[in-house]
Amino acid sequence: METKSILLVGVGGQGTILASKLLTLGLLEAGFDVKMSEIHGMSQRGGSVSSQVRYGSRVDSPVIEMGGADILVSFELMEALRWLNYLQPSGRVIVNDYRIPPMPVITGDAVYPEGILEELQQVADVTAIDAAAIAASLGNPRVMNVVLLGAIVKSMGLTEIDWPHIIRENVKLAFAELNIKAFQAGMEAV
Amino acid sequence: MKQLLTGDEAVARGAWESGVMFAAAYPGTPSTEILENLSAYDEVTAEWAPNEKVALESAAGASLAGVRAIAAMKHVGLNVAADPLFTFSYTGVGGGTVIVTADEPGMYSSQNEQDNRNYAKAAKLPMLEPADSEECLRMTKLAFEISERFDTPVLLRMTTRICHSKSVVTVGPRRLPEAQPYRRQISKYVCTPANATKLRIRKESQLEALQQFAEATPFNRVEYHDKAVGVVCSGDCYYYAREVFGENASYLKLGFTYPLPEKLIADFCSSVDKLYVIEENDPYLEEAIRMLGFFPIGKMLFPRWGEMTPDVLRRALYGETLPTLSFDESKVVPRPPTLCAGCPHRGFFYELGRRKNVMITGDIGCYTLGSAKPFAALDSCICMGASLSMGHGAAKAFQALGADTKVVSVLGDSTFFHTGINSLLNNAYNGGANVNVVLDNRITGMTGHQDNPGSGYTAKGESTYAVDIADVARAFGIRYVRTVNPNNLQQVRETLDTFLTLDEPSVIITRWPCALKKFSSEDRTEFPGAFSQKLTVDRDRCIGCRLCMAAGCPALSFDAVAKKAVVDGIQCLGCGVCSQICPKGAIGKKEAE
């Protein structure tokens, strides 16, 4: 099977790392060769972050190159645009319609741009979801990341994998059912 | 059994399977997780050392005593450990010893991009370069064997992508090597000139034998496909090149890269038409290949800096990446890393940044972000511990020049214990006049919360003595030492006012835990109620002056339409810095819901 590339992007602290971890464990269990790459350290402190997941019968580079992603999943609105260069022109964007102002906006050196969603929709196949609202409706805004995982799984046709099992094995018992609900809500949102 | 592991996890696993008994490290991205993972194995004594030199020396001692040992560090850490490195190379080992260097092409979390493959050559150490997690595990195991067979420490050179990428690994059981009974060997381990001279000559014969090994090891392998193009590469560059050329090229994939297998390289270079060398950082392989009389295409085409990811290679080779979408890129605002909401460095940098005629020498850690807007309160950052010594030199220079510029030197608790402690000793001894500030957030923050000599816990989570930095300063002879709460702006302001007028070295310790720290029982006692509150803006009182934006807090933004400050209730941890800045008392505690 040809290698598939999933690019998860967001802001440090949004939980992209947990989402990509669950994703890779599911893919491994399904028998794929899997590679995942992410950058830790300084950029995690509120900076722009990415987790890159690649799977297939034989994966070479753990890094997704420009124009190489089958799907771009952005946990924050403007981050989708920042990483859009990494999407194949025929690829799909899932964007969380949620804004986190970067420091230049906070300090007044820049304004958070308007019309980002429209710009995305003009050039790419975009599904916008309000994962923050979905997570909040489930009672915990922090499960936004697992809502987005559900959206990825549905979009990439990976629904055959036993995801509730993967979630149960890898999140704290007390949060397992909440996360499974979040995952299912994400599947239904796309 | 198959597992999905990062390179760091696979090195730890490989060391454990090799029967390693002793491991030491100082945290440094991207190497930190090696020791974190080793500390989880009951059979391994795993320690956070105050710095990399100490880590390597501890490992060397364990090796002399007869057990397998490992020391891990980031690339710049090996500079700190370079002193023992070069001579340990002469003495060789008792138990097999592996030194891991994690380099940072692309400098994601580092101050430079040095290529530590040069250390293998300079210190005459055999070197292995894994290309994925499976190789991390297998090469770590091989490194211990090479170390014992050839009587030398071995350098395992990783890079950020190798350390932090996950791939599939087959794991195995732990096997203990045969125990080596200890005996005194003066001529081997006591490097007086007479002994070292003999060891120096022995080293050369070791390298000759290691070169023979390099020619034969399966980790140096040729993959012939189309011979019109040949690629020589090591580490992750092999997979990047495979991504771009696929089977339209032949590969010489080098995993054992010092000493280099010259015959294997010459044979490969002779058998292909067009020869590329793809490597990150320095032209290390390229220069060696040129010495053999070949003229590969290397750094004349590919960048000398950064990662050689497939898009970088495509751009260099073909002038373009894969097709991408075109869109309005002006709609993207930069998103630099920032101090977290609740970060105890915020209050201190807010006050320090408002001072005029002050030079601020900085250091390596989260507080380097004090250089970013809105604080812009840093004049230098070079290496671990340099803040205090550079500040000393600058203060002496200003004094000699008769300038009235004051100097404040800023570093964190872990960085203080790393090498700042030596610098403070110097400042006390030589009588400088800089204000030495230790931002003590009770943990090693930037690398993800590792314990240190001041935190009261070891790498294994065992309780230990927590060094009191104020006591250390007083023991050095510093008379002005004050501990403050950095979230109390008035206290910070008054302390800076007082200490900036002194003509002798002084120490300010800001003591408040990192907002992301998992509290110990001591923390809960010392900082009751920390981070348990949230603030909110009274919109009637807020006059939209934006002064609170100078806190540079990601939980605080400005609603340009309503012209009011807004607190993000999810992110806010209630440190209270913004509420002390507000001239109208409009930011206050939110009533519990």
JSON list of C-alpha atoms in Angstrom, two decimals, chain B residues 99-280:
[
{"chain": "B", "resi": 99, "resn": "ILE", "atom": "CA", "xyz": [28.07, 7.99, 25.13]},
{"chain": "B", "resi": 100, "resn": "VAL", "atom": "CA", "xyz": [25.01, 9.32, 23.35]},
{"chain": "B", "resi": 101, "resn": "THR", "atom": "CA", "xyz": [25.15, 12.70, 21.62]},
{"chain": "B", "resi": 102, "resn": "ALA", "atom": "CA", "xyz": [21.86, 14.06, 20.29]},
{"chain": "B", "resi": 103, "resn": "ASP", "atom": "CA", "xyz": [22.54, 16.68, 17.64]},
{"chain": "B", "resi": 104, "resn": "GLU", "atom": "CA", "xyz": [20.06, 19.29, 16.44]},
{"chain": "B", "resi": 105, "resn": "PRO", "atom": "CA", "xyz": [20.11, 19.96, 12.69]},
{"chain": "B", "resi": 106, "resn": "GLY", "atom": "CA", "xyz": [17.52, 22.73, 12.35]},
{"chain": "B", "resi": 107, "resn": "MET", "atom": "CA", "xyz": [18.14, 23.99, 15.92]},
{"chain": "B", "resi": 108, "resn": "TYR", "atom": "CA", "xyz": [14.58, 23.46, 17.14]},
{"chain": "B", "resi": 109, "resn": "SER", "atom": "CA", "xyz": [15.56, 23.82, 20.80]},
{"chain": "B", "resi": 110, "resn": "SER", "atom": "CA", "xyz": [19.23, 24.76, 20.75]},
{"chain": "B", "resi": 111, "resn": "GLN", "atom": "CA", "xyz": [21.57, 27.67, 20.50]},
{"chain": "B", "resi": 112, "resn": "ASN", "atom": "CA", "xyz": [23.77, 26.22, 17.76]},
{"chain": "B", "resi": 113, "resn": "GLU", "atom": "CA", "xyz": [23.95, 23.48, 15.15]},
{"chain": "B", "resi": 114, "resn": "GLN", "atom": "CA", "xyz": [27.34, 21.92, 15.85]},
{"chain": "B", "resi": 115, "resn": "ASP", "atom": "CA", "xyz": [28.02, 18.58, 14.20]},
{"chain": "B", "resi": 116, "resn": "ASN", "atom": "CA", "xyz": [29.28, 16.19, 16.85]},
{"chain": "B", "resi": 117, "resn": "ARG", "atom": "CA", "xyz": [30.50, 13.66, 14.33]},
{"chain": "B", "resi": 118, "resn": "ASN", "atom": "CA", "xyz": [33.62, 15.81, 14.47]},
{"chain": "B", "resi": 119, "resn": "TYR", "atom": "CA", "xyz": [34.03, 14.77, 18.12]},
{"chain": "B", "resi": 120, "resn": "ALA", "atom": "CA", "xyz": [34.38, 11.12, 17.12]},
{"chain": "B", "resi": 121, "resn": "LYS", "atom": "CA", "xyz": [37.27, 12.03, 14.89]},
{"chain": "B", "resi": 122, "resn": "ALA", "atom": "CA", "xyz": [38.81, 14.48, 17.37]},
{"chain": "B", "resi": 123, "resn": "ALA", "atom": "CA", "xyz": [38.50, 12.18, 20.39]},
{"chain": "B", "resi": 124, "resn": "LYS", "atom": "CA", "xyz": [39.26, 9.04, 18.33]},
{"chain": "B", "resi": 125, "resn": "LEU", "atom": "CA", "xyz": [36.08, 7.24, 19.31]},
{"chain": "B", "resi": 126, "resn": "PRO", "atom": "CA", "xyz": [34.17, 4.70, 17.25]},
{"chain": "B", "resi": 127, "resn": "MET", "atom": "CA", "xyz": [30.82, 6.14, 16.20]},
{"chain": "B", "resi": 128, "resn": "LEU", "atom": "CA", "xyz": [27.46, 4.69, 15.24]},
{"chain": "B", "resi": 129, "resn": "GLU", "atom": "CA", "xyz": [24.64, 6.66, 13.55]},
{"chain": "B", "resi": 130, "resn": "PRO", "atom": "CA", "xyz": [21.18, 5.05, 13.65]},
{"chain": "B", "resi": 131, "resn": "ALA", "atom": "CA", "xyz": [18.61, 5.89, 10.98]},
{"chain": "B", "resi": 132, "resn": "ASP", "atom": "CA", "xyz": [15.43, 4.78, 12.80]},
{"chain": "B", "resi": 133, "resn": "SER", "atom": "CA", "xyz": [14.29, 3.40, 16.15]},
{"chain": "B", "resi": 134, "resn": "GLU", "atom": "CA", "xyz": [15.05, -0.24, 15.25]},
{"chain": "B", "resi": 135, "resn": "GLU", "atom": "CA", "xyz": [18.63, 0.76, 14.52]},
{"chain": "B", "resi": 136, "resn": "CYS", "atom": "CA", "xyz": [18.72, 2.79, 17.75]},
{"chain": "B", "resi": 137, "resn": "LEU", "atom": "CA", "xyz": [18.04, -0.39, 19.69]},
{"chain": "B", "resi": 138, "resn": "ARG", "atom": "CA", "xyz": [20.32, -2.66, 17.68]},
{"chain": "B", "resi": 139, "resn": "MET", "atom": "CA", "xyz": [23.17, -0.15, 17.46]},
{"chain": "B", "resi": 140, "resn": "THR", "atom": "CA", "xyz": [23.06, 0.55, 21.19]},
{"chain": "B", "resi": 141, "resn": "LYS", "atom": "CA", "xyz": [23.51, -3.17, 21.80]},
{"chain": "B", "resi": 142, "resn": "LEU", "atom": "CA", "xyz": [26.31, -3.34, 19.25]},
{"chain": "B", "resi": 143, "resn": "ALA", "atom": "CA", "xyz": [27.96, -0.28, 20.79]},
{"chain": "B", "resi": 144, "resn": "PHE", "atom": "CA", "xyz": [28.33, -2.07, 24.14]},
{"chain": "B", "resi": 145, "resn": "GLU", "atom": "CA", "xyz": [29.88, -5.06, 22.37]},
{"chain": "B", "resi": 146, "resn": "ILE", "atom": "CA", "xyz": [32.29, -2.89, 20.38]},
{"chain": "B", "resi": 147, "resn": "SER", "atom": "CA", "xyz": [33.20, -1.00, 23.52]},
{"chain": "B", "resi": 148, "resn": "GLU", "atom": "CA", "xyz": [34.29, -4.16, 25.33]},
{"chain": "B", "resi": 149, "resn": "ARG", "atom": "CA", "xyz": [35.83, -5.90, 22.34]},
{"chain": "B", "resi": 150, "resn": "PHE", "atom": "CA", "xyz": [38.02, -2.92, 21.34]},
{"chain": "B", "resi": 151, "resn": "ASP", "atom": "CA", "xyz": [38.42, -1.44, 24.86]},
{"chain": "B", "resi": 152, "resn": "THR", "atom": "CA", "xyz": [37.08, 2.03, 24.07]},
{"chain": "B", "resi": 153, "resn": "PRO", "atom": "CA", "xyz": [34.00, 4.11, 24.83]},
{"chain": "B", "resi": 154, "resn": "VAL", "atom": "CA", "xyz": [31.65, 4.34, 21.84]},
{"chain": "B", "resi": 155, "resn": "LEU", "atom": "CA", "xyz": [29.83, 7.43, 20.58]},
{"chain": "B", "resi": 156, "resn": "LEU", "atom": "CA", "xyz": [26.22, 6.95, 19.48]},
{"chain": "B", "resi": 157, "resn": "ARG", "atom": "CA", "xyz": [25.29, 9.96, 17.38]},
{"chain": "B", "resi": 158, "resn": "MET", "atom": "CA", "xyz": [21.61, 10.76, 17.04]},
{"chain": "B", "resi": 159, "resn": "THR", "atom": "CA", "xyz": [19.71, 13.76, 15.70]},
{"chain": "B", "resi": 160, "resn": "THR", "atom": "CA", "xyz": [16.41, 15.38, 16.67]},
{"chain": "B", "resi": 161, "resn": "ARG", "atom": "CA", "xyz": [14.37, 13.40, 14.15]},
{"chain": "B", "resi": 162, "resn": "ILE", "atom": "CA", "xyz": [15.94, 10.11, 15.21]},
{"chain": "B", "resi": 163, "resn": "CYS", "atom": "CA", "xyz": [15.37, 10.88, 18.90]},
{"chain": "B", "resi": 164, "resn": "HIS", "atom": "CA", "xyz": [11.78, 12.06, 18.52]},
{"chain": "B", "resi": 165, "resn": "SER", "atom": "CA", "xyz": [10.42, 10.00, 15.63]},
{"chain": "B", "resi": 166, "resn": "LYS", "atom": "CA", "xyz": [8.58, 6.80, 16.37]},
{"chain": "B", "resi": 167, "resn": "SER", "atom": "CA", "xyz": [8.97, 3.67, 14.30]},
{"chain": "B", "resi": 168, "resn": "VAL", "atom": "CA", "xyz": [8.47, -0.06, 14.76]},
{"chain": "B", "resi": 169, "resn": "VAL", "atom": "CA", "xyz": [11.00, -1.89, 16.93]},
{"chain": "B", "resi": 170, "resn": "THR", "atom": "CA", "xyz": [11.41, -5.56, 17.80]},
{"chain": "B", "resi": 171, "resn": "VAL", "atom": "CA", "xyz": [12.30, -5.78, 21.47]},
{"chain": "B", "resi": 172, "resn": "GLY", "atom": "CA", "xyz": [14.03, -8.62, 23.29]},
{"chain": "B", "resi": 173, "resn": "PRO", "atom": "CA", "xyz": [15.01, -9.76, 26.78]},
{"chain": "B", "resi": 174, "resn": "ARG", "atom": "CA", "xyz": [17.71, -8.34, 29.03]},
{"chain": "B", "resi": 175, "resn": "ARG", "atom": "CA", "xyz": [20.99, -10.26, 29.07]},
{"chain": "B", "resi": 176, "resn": "LEU", "atom": "CA", "xyz": [23.70, -9.50, 31.57]},
{"chain": "B", "resi": 177, "resn": "PRO", "atom": "CA", "xyz": [27.31, -9.59, 30.35]},
{"chain": "B", "resi": 178, "resn": "GLU", "atom": "CA", "xyz": [29.83, -11.67, 32.25]},
{"chain": "B", "resi": 179, "resn": "ALA", "atom": "CA", "xyz": [30.86, -9.84, 35.42]},
{"chain": "B", "resi": 180, "resn": "GLN", "atom": "CA", "xyz": [34.34, -8.30, 35.33]},
{"chain": "B", "resi": 181, "resn": "PRO", "atom": "CA", "xyz": [36.11, -8.59, 38.68]},
{"chain": "B", "resi": 182, "resn": "TYR", "atom": "CA", "xyz": [37.73, -5.30, 39.62]},
{"chain": "B", "resi": 183, "resn": "ARG", "atom": "CA", "xyz": [41.51, -5.03, 39.82]},
{"chain": "B", "resi": 184, "resn": "ARG", "atom": "CA", "xyz": [43.80, -2.01, 39.97]},
{"chain": "B", "resi": 185, "resn": "GLN", "atom": "CA", "xyz": [45.40, -1.22, 36.55]},
{"chain": "B", "resi": 186, "resn": "ILE", "atom": "CA", "xyz": [47.60, 1.82, 37.03]},
{"chain": "B", "resi": 187, "resn": "SER", "atom": "CA", "xyz": [49.15, 1.83, 33.56]},
{"chain": "B", "resi": 188, "resn": "LYS", "atom": "CA", "xyz": [45.67, 1.77, 31.96]},
{"chain": "B", "resi": 189, "resn": "TYR", "atom": "CA", "xyz": [43.70, 4.20, 34.06]},
{"chain": "B", "resi": 190, "resn": "VAL", "atom": "CA", "xyz": [46.16, 6.64, 35.59]},
{"chain": "B", "resi": 191, "resn": "CYS", "atom": "CA", "xyz": [46.93, 9.05, 32.78]},
{"chain": "B", "resi": 192, "resn": "THR", "atom": "CA", "xyz": [50.28, 10.37, 33.83]},
{"chain": "B", "resi": 193, "resn": "PRO", "atom": "CA", "xyz": [52.31, 11.38, 30.78]},
{"chain": "B", "resi": 194, "resn": "ALA", "atom": "CA", "xyz": [54.28, 8.11, 30.87]},
{"chain": "B", "resi": 195, "resn": "ASN", "atom": "CA", "xyz": [51.10, 6.00, 30.81]},
{"chain": "B", "resi": 196, "resn": "ALA", "atom": "CA", "xyz": [49.16, 8.27, 28.48]},
{"chain": "B", "resi": 197, "resn": "THR", "atom": "CA", "xyz": [51.94, 8.15, 25.87]},
{"chain": "B", "resi": 198, "resn": "LYS", "atom": "CA", "xyz": [51.56, 4.38, 25.62]},
{"chain": "B", "resi": 199, "resn": "LEU", "atom": "CA", "xyz": [47.77, 4.64, 25.58]},
{"chain": "B", "resi": 200, "resn": "ARG", "atom": "CA", "xyz": [48.00, 7.26, 22.84]},
{"chain": "B", "resi": 201, "resn": "ILE", "atom": "CA", "xyz": [49.90, 4.84, 20.62]},
{"chain": "B", "resi": 202, "resn": "ARG", "atom": "CA", "xyz": [47.55, 1.99, 21.52]},
{"chain": "B", "resi": 203, "resn": "LYS", "atom": "CA", "xyz": [44.63, 4.18, 20.38]},
{"chain": "B", "resi": 204, "resn": "GLU", "atom": "CA", "xyz": [45.97, 4.22, 16.83]},
{"chain": "B", "resi": 205, "resn": "SER", "atom": "CA", "xyz": [46.12, 0.45, 16.63]},
{"chain": "B", "resi": 206, "resn": "GLN", "atom": "CA", "xyz": [42.58, 0.32, 18.05]},
{"chain": "B", "resi": 207, "resn": "LEU", "atom": "CA", "xyz": [41.41, 2.60, 15.25]},
{"chain": "B", "resi": 208, "resn": "GLU", "atom": "CA", "xyz": [43.06, 0.39, 12.63]},
{"chain": "B", "resi": 209, "resn": "ALA", "atom": "CA", "xyz": [41.20, -2.63, 14.00]},
{"chain": "B", "resi": 210, "resn": "LEU", "atom": "CA", "xyz": [37.98, -0.62, 14.16]},
{"chain": "B", "resi": 211, "resn": "GLN", "atom": "CA", "xyz": [38.35, 0.35, 10.52]},
{"chain": "B", "resi": 212, "resn": "GLN", "atom": "CA", "xyz": [38.48, -3.33, 9.60]},
{"chain": "B", "resi": 213, "resn": "PHE", "atom": "CA", "xyz": [35.32, -3.77, 11.65]},
{"chain": "B", "resi": 214, "resn": "ALA", "atom": "CA", "xyz": [33.69, -0.88, 9.78]},
{"chain": "B", "resi": 215, "resn": "GLU", "atom": "CA", "xyz": [34.40, -2.56, 6.43]},
{"chain": "B", "resi": 216, "resn": "ALA", "atom": "CA", "xyz": [32.60, -5.72, 7.53]},
{"chain": "B", "resi": 217, "resn": "THR", "atom": "CA", "xyz": [29.69, -4.60, 9.73]},
{"chain": "B", "resi": 218, "resn": "PRO", "atom": "CA", "xyz": [26.23, -5.05, 8.18]},
{"chain": "B", "resi": 219, "resn": "PHE", "atom": "CA", "xyz": [25.37, -1.55, 9.45]},
{"chain": "B", "resi": 220, "resn": "ASN", "atom": "CA", "xyz": [27.49, -0.23, 6.57]},
{"chain": "B", "resi": 221, "resn": "ARG", "atom": "CA", "xyz": [25.65, -1.61, 3.58]},
{"chain": "B", "resi": 222, "resn": "VAL", "atom": "CA", "xyz": [25.27, -1.10, -0.12]},
{"chain": "B", "resi": 223, "resn": "GLU", "atom": "CA", "xyz": [21.88, -1.25, -1.83]},
{"chain": "B", "resi": 224, "resn": "TYR", "atom": "CA", "xyz": [22.31, -1.46, -5.56]},
{"chain": "B", "resi": 225, "resn": "HIS", "atom": "CA", "xyz": [19.40, -0.40, -7.76]},
{"chain": "B", "resi": 226, "resn": "ASP", "atom": "CA", "xyz": [20.02, 1.95, -10.70]},
{"chain": "B", "resi": 227, "resn": "LYS", "atom": "CA", "xyz": [23.78, 2.64, -10.82]},
{"chain": "B", "resi": 228, "resn": "ALA", "atom": "CA", "xyz": [23.40, 5.86, -12.81]},
{"chain": "B", "resi": 229, "resn": "VAL", "atom": "CA", "xyz": [22.98, 7.62, -9.45]},
{"chain": "B", "resi": 230, "resn": "GLY", "atom": "CA", "xyz": [24.70, 6.73, -6.19]},
{"chain": "B", "resi": 231, "resn": "VAL", "atom": "CA", "xyz": [23.94, 8.25, -2.82]},
{"chain": "B", "resi": 232, "resn": "VAL", "atom": "CA", "xyz": [26.23, 8.07, 0.22]},
{"chain": "B", "resi": 233, "resn": "CYS", "atom": "CA", "xyz": [24.34, 8.89, 3.41]},
{"chain": "B", "resi": 234, "resn": "SER", "atom": "CA", "xyz": [23.98, 8.20, 7.12]},
{"chain": "B", "resi": 235, "resn": "GLY", "atom": "CA", "xyz": [21.28, 8.56, 9.78]},
{"chain": "B", "resi": 236, "resn": "ASP", "atom": "CA", "xyz": [17.87, 9.92, 8.78]},
{"chain": "B", "resi": 237, "resn": "CYS", "atom": "CA", "xyz": [19.29, 11.20, 5.46]},
{"chain": "B", "resi": 238, "resn": "TYR", "atom": "CA", "xyz": [19.05, 7.63, 4.16]},
{"chain": "B", "resi": 239, "resn": "TYR", "atom": "CA", "xyz": [15.26, 7.67, 4.48]},
{"chain": "B", "resi": 240, "resn": "TYR", "atom": "CA", "xyz": [14.98, 11.22, 3.12]},
{"chain": "B", "resi": 241, "resn": "ALA", "atom": "CA", "xyz": [17.01, 10.20, 0.07]},
{"chain": "B", "resi": 242, "resn": "ARG", "atom": "CA", "xyz": [14.90, 7.03, -0.37]},
{"chain": "B", "resi": 243, "resn": "GLU", "atom": "CA", "xyz": [11.79, 9.22, -0.31]},
{"chain": "B", "resi": 244, "resn": "VAL", "atom": "CA", "xyz": [13.13, 11.34, -3.17]},
{"chain": "B", "resi": 245, "resn": "PHE", "atom": "CA", "xyz": [15.07, 8.85, -5.34]},
{"chain": "B", "resi": 246, "resn": "GLY", "atom": "CA", "xyz": [13.28, 5.60, -4.45]},
{"chain": "B", "resi": 247, "resn": "GLU", "atom": "CA", "xyz": [14.87, 2.76, -6.44]},
{"chain": "B", "resi": 248, "resn": "ASN", "atom": "CA", "xyz": [16.16, 5.11, -9.11]},
{"chain": "B", "resi": 249, "resn": "ALA", "atom": "CA", "xyz": [19.41, 5.32, -7.20]},
{"chain": "B", "resi": 250, "resn": "SER", "atom": "CA", "xyz": [21.85, 3.05, -5.41]},
{"chain": "B", "resi": 251, "resn": "TYR", "atom": "CA", "xyz": [22.72, 3.70, -1.78]},
{"chain": "B", "resi": 252, "resn": "LEU", "atom": "CA", "xyz": [25.70, 3.35, 0.48]},
{"chain": "B", "resi": 253, "resn": "LYS", "atom": "CA", "xyz": [24.02, 3.58, 3.86]},
{"chain": "B", "resi": 254, "resn": "LEU", "atom": "CA", "xyz": [26.60, 4.14, 6.56]},
{"chain": "B", "resi": 255, "resn": "GLY", "atom": "CA", "xyz": [25.73, 3.29, 10.17]},
{"chain": "B", "resi": 256, "resn": "PHE", "atom": "CA", "xyz": [29.26, 2.94, 11.55]},
{"chain": "B", "resi": 257, "resn": "THR", "atom": "CA", "xyz": [30.83, 6.25, 10.63]},
{"chain": "B", "resi": 258, "resn": "TYR", "atom": "CA", "xyz": [34.12, 6.48, 12.52]},
{"chain": "B", "resi": 259, "resn": "PRO", "atom": "CA", "xyz": [36.52, 5.18, 11.48]},
{"chain": "B", "resi": 260, "resn": "LEU", "atom": "CA", "xyz": [35.00, 5.08, 7.99]},
{"chain": "B", "resi": 261, "resn": "PRO", "atom": "CA", "xyz": [35.12, 1.96, 5.81]},
{"chain": "B", "resi": 262, "resn": "GLU", "atom": "CA", "xyz": [37.38, 3.45, 3.13]},
{"chain": "B", "resi": 263, "resn": "LYS", "atom": "CA", "xyz": [37.46, 0.40, 0.89]},
{"chain": "B", "resi": 264, "resn": "LEU", "atom": "CA", "xyz": [33.68, -0.02, 0.93]},
{"chain": "B", "resi": 265, "resn": "ILE", "atom": "CA", "xyz": [33.25, 3.68, 0.14]},
{"chain": "B", "resi": 266, "resn": "ALA", "atom": "CA", "xyz": [35.80, 3.59, -2.69]},
{"chain": "B", "resi": 267, "resn": "ASP", "atom": "CA", "xyz": [34.16, 0.51, -4.24]},
{"chain": "B", "resi": 268, "resn": "PHE", "atom": "CA", "xyz": [30.73, 2.14, -4.15]},
{"chain": "B", "resi": 269, "resn": "CYS", "atom": "CA", "xyz": [31.92, 5.49, -5.48]},
{"chain": "B", "resi": 270, "resn": "SER", "atom": "CA", "xyz": [33.69, 3.71, -8.39]},
{"chain": "B", "resi": 271, "resn": "SER", "atom": "CA", "xyz": [30.61, 1.73, -9.34]},
{"chain": "B", "resi": 272, "resn": "VAL", "atom": "CA", "xyz": [28.08, 4.57, -9.82]},
{"chain": "B", "resi": 273, "resn": "ASP", "atom": "CA", "xyz": [27.99, 7.31, -12.47]},
{"chain": "B", "resi": 274, "resn": "LYS", "atom": "CA", "xyz": [26.71, 10.35, -10.58]},
{"chain": "B", "resi": 275, "resn": "LEU", "atom": "CA", "xyz": [27.66, 10.51, -6.91]},
{"chain": "B", "resi": 276, "resn": "TYR", "atom": "CA", "xyz": [25.75, 12.42, -4.23]},
{"chain": "B", "resi": 277, "resn": "VAL", "atom": "CA", "xyz": [26.58, 12.76, -0.54]},
{"chain": "B", "resi": 278, "resn": "ILE", "atom": "CA", "xyz": [23.52, 13.61, 1.52]},
{"chain": "B", "resi": 279, "resn": "GLU", "atom": "CA", "xyz": [24.23, 14.56, 5.12]},
{"chain": "B", "resi": 280, "resn": "GLU", "atom": "CA", "xyz": [23.04, 17.12, 7.66]}
]
